[in-house]
Amino acid sequence: CLVVSPLIALIKDQVEQLKRRGIPALAIYSGMSFLEVKKTLQNAVHGNFKFLYVSPERLETKLFLEYLPAITINLIAVDEAHCVSQWGYDFRPPYLRIANLREQLPQVPVLALTASATKKVQDDICEKLQFTKNQQRFQQSFERPNLSYSVFNVPSKQNKLLEILQNVPGTAIVYCKSRKHTKDIADLLRMNRINADYYHAGLNNEERSAKQESWIQNKTRVIVCTNAFGMGIDKPNVRFVGHLDMPKSLEAYYQETGRAGRDGLPANAWLTYGLGDVIALRQMTANSEANPQFKKLESRKMDALLGFCETTLCRRHVLLTYFNEDHPKNCGNCDNCLNPVATWDGTVAAQKALSCVYRTGQRFGVKHLIDVLLGKNTEQVQRFYHHKTSTFGIGQEYNQNQWQSIYRQLIAANLLMVDMEGYGSLRLTEKSLPILRQQIGRASCRE
């Protein structure tokens, strides 16, 4: 079985697990010398090995292609397959080379595996990996009932982290956005007598392996890390996954929180967010060299994540709705269900917001819709004659930030959907029609 896998740590972990089960396995990844790679490929040809792990960057190297025809391959498995999709949260261009591999081995079946793919990402995976129309999809529920979700907007993230770790026993992962931040937070935890270490991609292979192994063997209680840590690591007894900074998307959040409670016992997922996180993420997207369509996609994903943070609804319901899975609105195991937040009657605001989407033809994003509601005579408003619509200027009781929050909560509640192929335009859903027609009593918004 040829396994394409994205991270050295993930490859090493899975190869070691196979060996412990008595299954011979090999691996090729960056950092290996020419002779090491050649010896591994020779073993794949002549040895009695069942698995060969390869990073996507190695698929089209001259040496690999030279040995490929001599290797007997019965299955190609693509691990973390969402990396092949530009709509996924962790797009890796080298994954596109897998299609070339399929052309060279047309009779070999292909298995694509991922834990965090929306339907659009699934469709894109099938297209990029050249699956036929009669391909089979096997999908489990995204539900993880033993995880308790909590989201906080607090003055001091560090104090909240200390409070939780001092009251929640067991192994933990804490995610931060920068390498420097991981070290600073690990130092803070150690100063407060919490056994912690840090991990990021800037460490050399030996350091990363040592830190990861210490955590896996429960010698280190808390690992403070960037998102370079954890993909595919199967440690069953993680009781807590915290995000001290916002992840890039709900897909990333779901993947990372899913590393808690794999033994099925209760575990906690905790996230803090604030205006600084939003500004930093938007600046990162704006300053990237990605094309405009990709930047708009990233912005829409950020809006969905903010909607999850600000929602008054059951967080599990919002999270599963994002992955196109139905869920009743009270899980009894998230902060909003256990401690309902203060709300205000947002029925009229919701009707105005939804009506503006309808009156402008369901073809525009949040910024333009808010300009219409606030009565701004921008060039785009004038060009499409939206200053002539009945919703022009009817929303001046709220400012731009408040309208952004209202729209995010409407998206989180599945009253609006983001058309990813329509450059982030908002469209009405079946659930929004009764509110527009005033067929329900009230809609509430988070204060």
XYZ file of C-alpha atoms in Angstrom:
447
model
C 0.000 0.000 0.000
C 1.433 3.371 -1.047
C 0.347 6.034 1.476
C 0.642 9.739 0.623
C 0.873 11.684 3.882
C 1.622 15.390 4.503
C 3.720 15.607 7.695
C 6.933 13.949 8.826
C 5.646 13.607 12.399
C 2.456 11.976 11.138
C 4.373 9.569 8.884
C 6.766 8.578 11.660
C 3.952 8.052 14.146
C 1.983 5.786 11.818
C 5.043 3.797 10.694
C 5.969 3.170 14.346
C 2.406 2.041 15.137
C 2.496 -0.419 12.223
C 5.850 -1.819 13.328
C 4.575 -2.301 16.888
C 1.769 -4.397 15.385
C 4.295 -6.508 13.487
C 3.489 -4.943 10.094
C 6.651 -3.997 8.148
C 6.547 -0.407 6.823
C 8.850 2.066 5.078
C 8.838 5.845 4.684
C 10.342 8.522 2.427
C 10.236 12.176 3.445
C 12.289 15.371 3.370
C 15.557 15.364 5.293
C 16.600 11.900 4.121
C 19.823 11.618 2.118
C 19.917 10.375 -1.485
C 21.375 7.051 -0.333
C 18.715 6.640 2.395
C 15.938 7.227 -0.125
C 17.523 4.834 -2.635
C 17.896 2.097 -0.017
C 14.269 2.547 1.051
C 13.067 2.244 -2.540
C 15.188 -0.869 -3.075
C 13.593 -2.390 0.034
C 10.159 -1.508 -1.380
C 11.004 -3.422 -4.554
C 12.752 -6.469 -3.071
C 11.770 -6.582 0.617
C 8.725 -8.020 2.343
C 7.135 -4.675 3.236
C 3.393 -3.935 3.329
C 3.379 -0.112 3.487
C 5.411 2.656 1.859
C 4.712 6.166 3.176
C 5.649 9.061 0.900
C 5.297 12.819 1.345
C 3.539 14.483 -1.623
C 6.675 16.459 -2.506
C 8.525 13.174 -3.230
C 6.020 11.783 -5.720
C 7.632 13.280 -8.814
C 11.308 13.179 -7.906
C 13.488 11.499 -10.511
C 14.592 8.713 -8.157
C 11.043 7.844 -7.029
C 9.733 7.760 -10.616
C 12.659 5.560 -11.620
C 11.759 2.877 -9.047
C 7.957 3.228 -9.233
C 7.354 0.718 -12.104
C 9.231 -1.993 -10.181
C 7.187 -1.639 -6.979
C 4.124 -3.890 -6.697
C 1.374 -1.503 -5.548
C -2.110 -2.828 -4.769
C -3.614 0.281 -3.144
C -2.938 4.032 -3.035
C -4.162 5.674 0.180
C -4.289 9.479 0.380
C -4.201 10.557 4.016
C -5.532 14.018 5.030
C -7.129 14.185 1.567
C -8.633 17.637 2.204
C -5.129 18.953 1.436
C -5.845 18.329 -2.273
C -8.716 20.828 -2.350
C -8.366 24.578 -2.749
C -11.673 24.829 -0.844
C -10.192 22.962 2.134
C -8.581 24.640 5.129
C -5.078 23.265 4.524
C -4.563 23.243 0.749
C -1.213 21.733 -0.278
C -0.377 22.198 -4.011
C 1.974 19.134 -4.065
C -1.113 16.967 -3.448
C -2.200 17.752 -7.000
C 0.635 15.490 -8.203
C -1.340 12.473 -7.033
C -3.411 12.763 -10.218
C -0.221 12.102 -12.231
C 0.398 9.034 -10.081
C -3.064 7.736 -10.950
C -2.325 8.096 -14.647
C 0.824 5.997 -14.225
C -1.036 3.334 -12.200
C -4.542 3.335 -13.753
C -5.541 -0.107 -12.441
C -4.637 0.570 -8.802
C -7.610 1.515 -6.548
C -7.383 4.766 -4.594
C -8.662 5.447 -1.070
C -8.952 9.093 0.080
C -9.304 9.742 3.816
C -10.098 12.910 5.759
C -11.838 13.842 9.003
C -12.881 17.389 8.092
C -14.355 17.848 4.618
C -17.535 19.712 3.751
C -19.530 18.405 0.770
C -17.853 20.938 -1.518
C -14.410 19.756 -0.398
C -15.471 16.123 -0.894
C -16.586 16.916 -4.447
C -13.310 18.697 -5.138
C -11.290 15.761 -3.781
C -13.122 13.397 -6.148
C -12.442 15.696 -9.095
C -8.769 16.349 -8.303
C -8.042 12.662 -7.681
C -9.885 11.703 -10.879
C -12.471 9.493 -9.212
C -15.134 8.118 -11.525
C -18.797 9.066 -11.174
C -19.584 5.713 -9.545
C -17.031 6.249 -6.762
C -18.212 5.216 -3.318
C -18.319 7.585 -0.349
C -18.375 6.368 3.227
C -19.139 9.105 5.737
C -19.482 8.884 9.490
C -21.179 11.554 11.563
C -19.173 14.640 12.501
C -20.766 14.412 15.946
C -18.391 13.981 18.895
C -20.824 13.905 21.822
C -18.172 13.558 24.538
C -16.599 16.935 23.659
C -17.806 19.985 25.563
C -17.416 23.186 23.498
C -16.819 26.575 25.143
C -15.978 29.953 23.561
C -14.909 33.038 25.528
C -14.201 36.684 24.838
C -12.167 37.528 27.934
C -9.865 40.424 28.985
C -6.959 38.078 29.735
C -6.626 34.885 27.706
C -3.603 33.783 29.723
C -5.387 34.063 33.063
C -8.313 32.076 31.688
C -5.933 29.389 30.418
C -4.258 29.114 33.840
C -7.641 28.917 35.556
C -8.807 26.075 33.317
C -5.593 24.028 33.412
C -5.446 24.309 37.185
C -9.006 22.939 37.403
C -9.094 20.438 34.498
C -6.944 17.332 35.055
C -5.234 15.331 32.335
C -3.191 15.831 29.182
C -3.763 18.970 27.115
C -2.950 20.669 23.803
C -2.952 24.475 23.561
C -2.810 26.036 20.083
C -1.256 29.454 19.414
C -0.806 31.393 16.170
C 2.932 32.163 16.379
C 6.105 30.263 17.243
C 7.199 32.881 19.766
C 3.823 32.722 21.476
C 4.143 28.956 22.031
C 7.401 29.393 23.977
C 6.091 32.363 25.982
C 2.933 30.497 27.029
C 4.863 27.305 27.892
C 7.205 29.412 30.081
C 4.176 31.018 31.778
C 2.642 27.608 32.515
C 5.896 26.260 33.968
C 6.172 29.369 36.173
C 2.749 28.386 37.542
C 3.843 24.784 38.231
C 2.157 23.267 35.187
C 4.327 20.741 33.354
C 4.434 22.169 29.816
C 6.578 22.337 26.690
C 6.321 24.049 23.288
C 6.362 22.775 19.704
C 6.504 24.430 16.276
C 7.820 23.837 12.763
C 10.946 25.938 13.378
C 12.457 23.266 15.637
C 14.756 20.664 14.116
C 13.556 17.083 13.625
C 15.262 15.766 16.748
C 13.734 18.465 18.972
C 10.240 17.957 17.560
C 10.467 14.176 17.942
C 11.710 14.423 21.533
C 9.005 16.889 22.576
C 6.248 14.893 20.863
C 7.402 11.604 22.409
C 7.582 13.131 25.892
C 3.980 14.340 25.540
C 2.730 11.025 24.113
C 4.336 9.136 27.027
C 2.638 11.515 29.529
C 5.971 12.913 30.736
C 4.814 16.343 29.519
C 1.270 17.264 30.498
C 0.633 20.282 28.233
C 2.044 20.830 24.750
C 1.754 24.466 23.559
C 2.030 24.512 19.790
C 1.249 25.965 16.408
C -0.957 24.038 13.991
C 2.182 22.138 12.893
C 1.448 19.762 15.777
C -1.132 17.038 16.023
C -2.350 16.026 12.557
C -3.020 12.293 12.742
C -1.475 11.872 16.198
C -3.616 9.257 17.907
C -3.259 9.871 21.656
C -6.467 8.617 23.286
C -6.389 10.352 26.684
C -6.234 14.068 25.755
C -8.721 15.750 28.094
C -8.408 19.321 26.863
C -7.720 21.157 23.591
C -7.521 24.912 23.868
C -7.198 27.643 21.227
C -5.558 30.720 22.687
C -5.843 32.326 19.240
C -8.524 31.791 16.612
C -7.861 29.087 14.010
C -8.314 29.932 10.326
C -11.620 28.151 9.829
C -14.257 25.869 11.326
C -12.645 22.950 9.480
C -9.339 23.633 11.245
C -11.144 24.065 14.564
C -13.024 20.782 14.139
C -9.861 18.896 13.150
C -7.824 20.272 16.051
C -10.481 19.896 18.761
C -11.026 16.325 17.533
C -7.688 15.388 19.090
C -9.388 15.485 22.497
C -11.354 12.600 23.983
C -10.494 9.903 21.455
C -10.978 7.346 24.226
C -14.662 8.320 24.318
C -14.452 9.845 27.796
C -15.476 13.471 28.538
C -13.099 16.123 27.186
C -13.110 19.890 26.749
C -12.614 22.128 23.707
C -11.984 25.766 24.608
C -11.516 28.818 22.361
C -10.882 32.504 23.035
C -11.418 35.216 20.465
C -11.329 38.985 20.245
C -11.080 41.915 17.864
C -7.288 41.533 17.700
C -7.631 37.968 16.378
C -10.054 39.096 13.686
C -7.802 41.964 12.561
C -4.692 39.742 12.498
C -6.386 37.023 10.428
C -7.851 39.530 7.976
C -4.466 41.237 7.552
C -2.798 37.871 6.955
C -5.337 37.092 4.231
C -5.115 40.555 2.666
C -1.297 40.500 2.574
C -1.014 37.002 1.101
C -0.116 36.461 -2.551
C -3.212 34.330 -3.171
C -5.604 35.182 -5.990
C -8.675 37.360 -5.237
C -11.113 34.438 -5.356
C -9.090 32.488 -2.761
C -8.860 35.566 -0.539
C -12.639 35.935 -0.664
C -13.009 32.261 0.215
C -10.742 32.691 3.238
C -12.736 35.735 4.295
C -16.012 33.772 4.097
C -14.529 30.967 6.194
C -13.465 33.529 8.759
C -17.003 34.906 8.849
C -18.363 31.391 9.481
C -15.909 30.929 12.353
C -16.871 34.290 13.858
C -20.522 33.329 13.515
C -19.763 30.181 15.517
C -18.087 32.316 18.192
C -20.937 34.820 18.410
C -23.937 32.525 18.061
C -26.590 32.257 20.755
C -27.498 28.773 19.518
C -26.144 25.387 20.542
C -22.538 25.350 19.323
C -22.718 21.690 18.313
C -25.755 22.484 16.165
C -23.876 25.316 14.403
C -20.749 23.217 13.900
C -22.614 20.240 12.455
C -24.786 22.473 10.263
C -21.571 23.811 8.706
C -20.726 20.234 7.710
C -24.240 19.715 6.258
C -25.390 17.500 9.121
C -28.680 17.963 10.963
C -28.648 18.263 14.743
C -31.269 19.289 17.316
C -30.622 22.667 18.864
C -29.785 21.609 22.426
C -26.841 19.268 23.021
C -26.585 19.979 26.765
C -22.786 19.886 26.451
C -21.684 23.349 25.288
C -21.484 26.694 27.058
C -24.547 28.133 25.290
C -26.710 25.167 26.298
C -25.382 24.932 29.857
C -25.378 28.710 30.465
C -27.639 30.490 27.945
C -26.272 33.907 26.952
C -28.066 37.231 27.183
C -29.921 38.056 23.966
C -32.064 40.805 22.480
C -35.068 40.614 20.181
C -33.478 40.645 16.734
C -36.587 39.800 14.704
C -36.828 43.168 12.949
C -33.064 43.346 12.409
C -33.100 39.839 10.927
C -35.998 40.748 8.629
C -34.158 43.836 7.404
C -30.940 41.901 6.825
C -32.697 39.079 4.955
C -34.872 41.465 2.962
C -31.763 43.325 1.810
C -30.305 40.049 0.537
C -33.530 39.380 -1.372
C -34.005 42.927 -2.742
C -30.445 43.030 -4.120
C -30.863 39.743 -5.974
C -28.909 37.373 -3.661
C -25.726 38.281 -5.573
C -23.696 40.336 -3.075
C -21.510 39.915 -0.015
C -21.866 41.360 3.463
C -20.002 44.631 2.812
C -22.284 45.721 -0.003
C -25.427 44.649 1.860
C -24.404 46.736 4.875
C -23.695 49.736 2.620
C -27.272 49.455 1.342
C -28.749 49.121 4.851
C -26.764 52.135 6.089
C -27.759 54.236 3.077
C -24.257 54.692 1.665
C -24.161 55.990 -1.915
C -21.101 54.021 -2.956
C -20.158 53.548 -6.602
C -21.386 49.935 -6.527
C -24.681 50.892 -4.851
C -25.270 53.497 -7.571
C -24.226 51.178 -10.405
C -26.796 48.535 -9.455
C -29.489 51.123 -8.544
C -29.656 49.732 -5.015
C -30.238 53.254 -3.688
C -33.695 52.801 -5.243
C -34.521 49.612 -3.269
C -36.887 49.610 -0.292
C -34.050 48.475 2.006
C -31.758 51.430 1.231
C -30.986 53.254 4.488
C -33.421 51.289 6.676
C -30.718 49.952 9.018
C -29.161 53.105 10.439
C -30.048 52.183 14.024
C -27.018 49.844 13.993
C -23.437 50.530 12.947
C -21.338 48.515 10.509
C -19.774 46.254 13.161
C -23.201 45.446 14.609
C -24.597 44.560 11.173
C -21.566 42.341 10.527
C -22.302 40.504 13.771
C -25.989 40.146 12.828
C -25.096 38.699 9.426
C -22.582 36.290 10.959
C -25.206 35.033 13.399
C -27.739 34.604 10.585
C -25.182 32.521 8.672
C -24.374 30.485 11.790
C -28.113 29.853 12.297
C -28.406 28.595 8.683
C -30.781 31.446 7.830
C -28.302 32.543 5.156
C -25.796 30.533 3.150
C -22.522 31.694 1.630
C -22.251 30.906 -2.065
C -18.551 29.961 -2.275
C -18.705 29.753 -6.082
C -20.466 33.112 -6.231
C -17.515 35.009 -4.739
C -18.986 34.961 -1.254
C -22.450 36.286 -2.067
C -25.210 35.549 0.469
C -28.314 33.541 -0.431
C -31.529 32.861 1.460
C -32.285 29.386 2.797
C -35.625 27.669 3.328
C -35.364 28.516 7.030
C -35.192 32.249 6.280
C -38.479 32.448 4.374
C -40.810 32.269 7.429
C -38.923 35.183 9.030
C -39.265 37.265 5.860
C -42.974 36.416 5.733
C -43.352 37.103 9.474
C -44.572 33.551 10.064
C -42.641 33.183 13.322
C -42.704 35.100 16.555
C -39.142 36.077 17.353
C -35.467 35.772 16.415
C -32.826 36.458 19.059
C -29.309 37.872 18.686
C -26.318 37.672 21.022
C -25.560 40.844 22.955
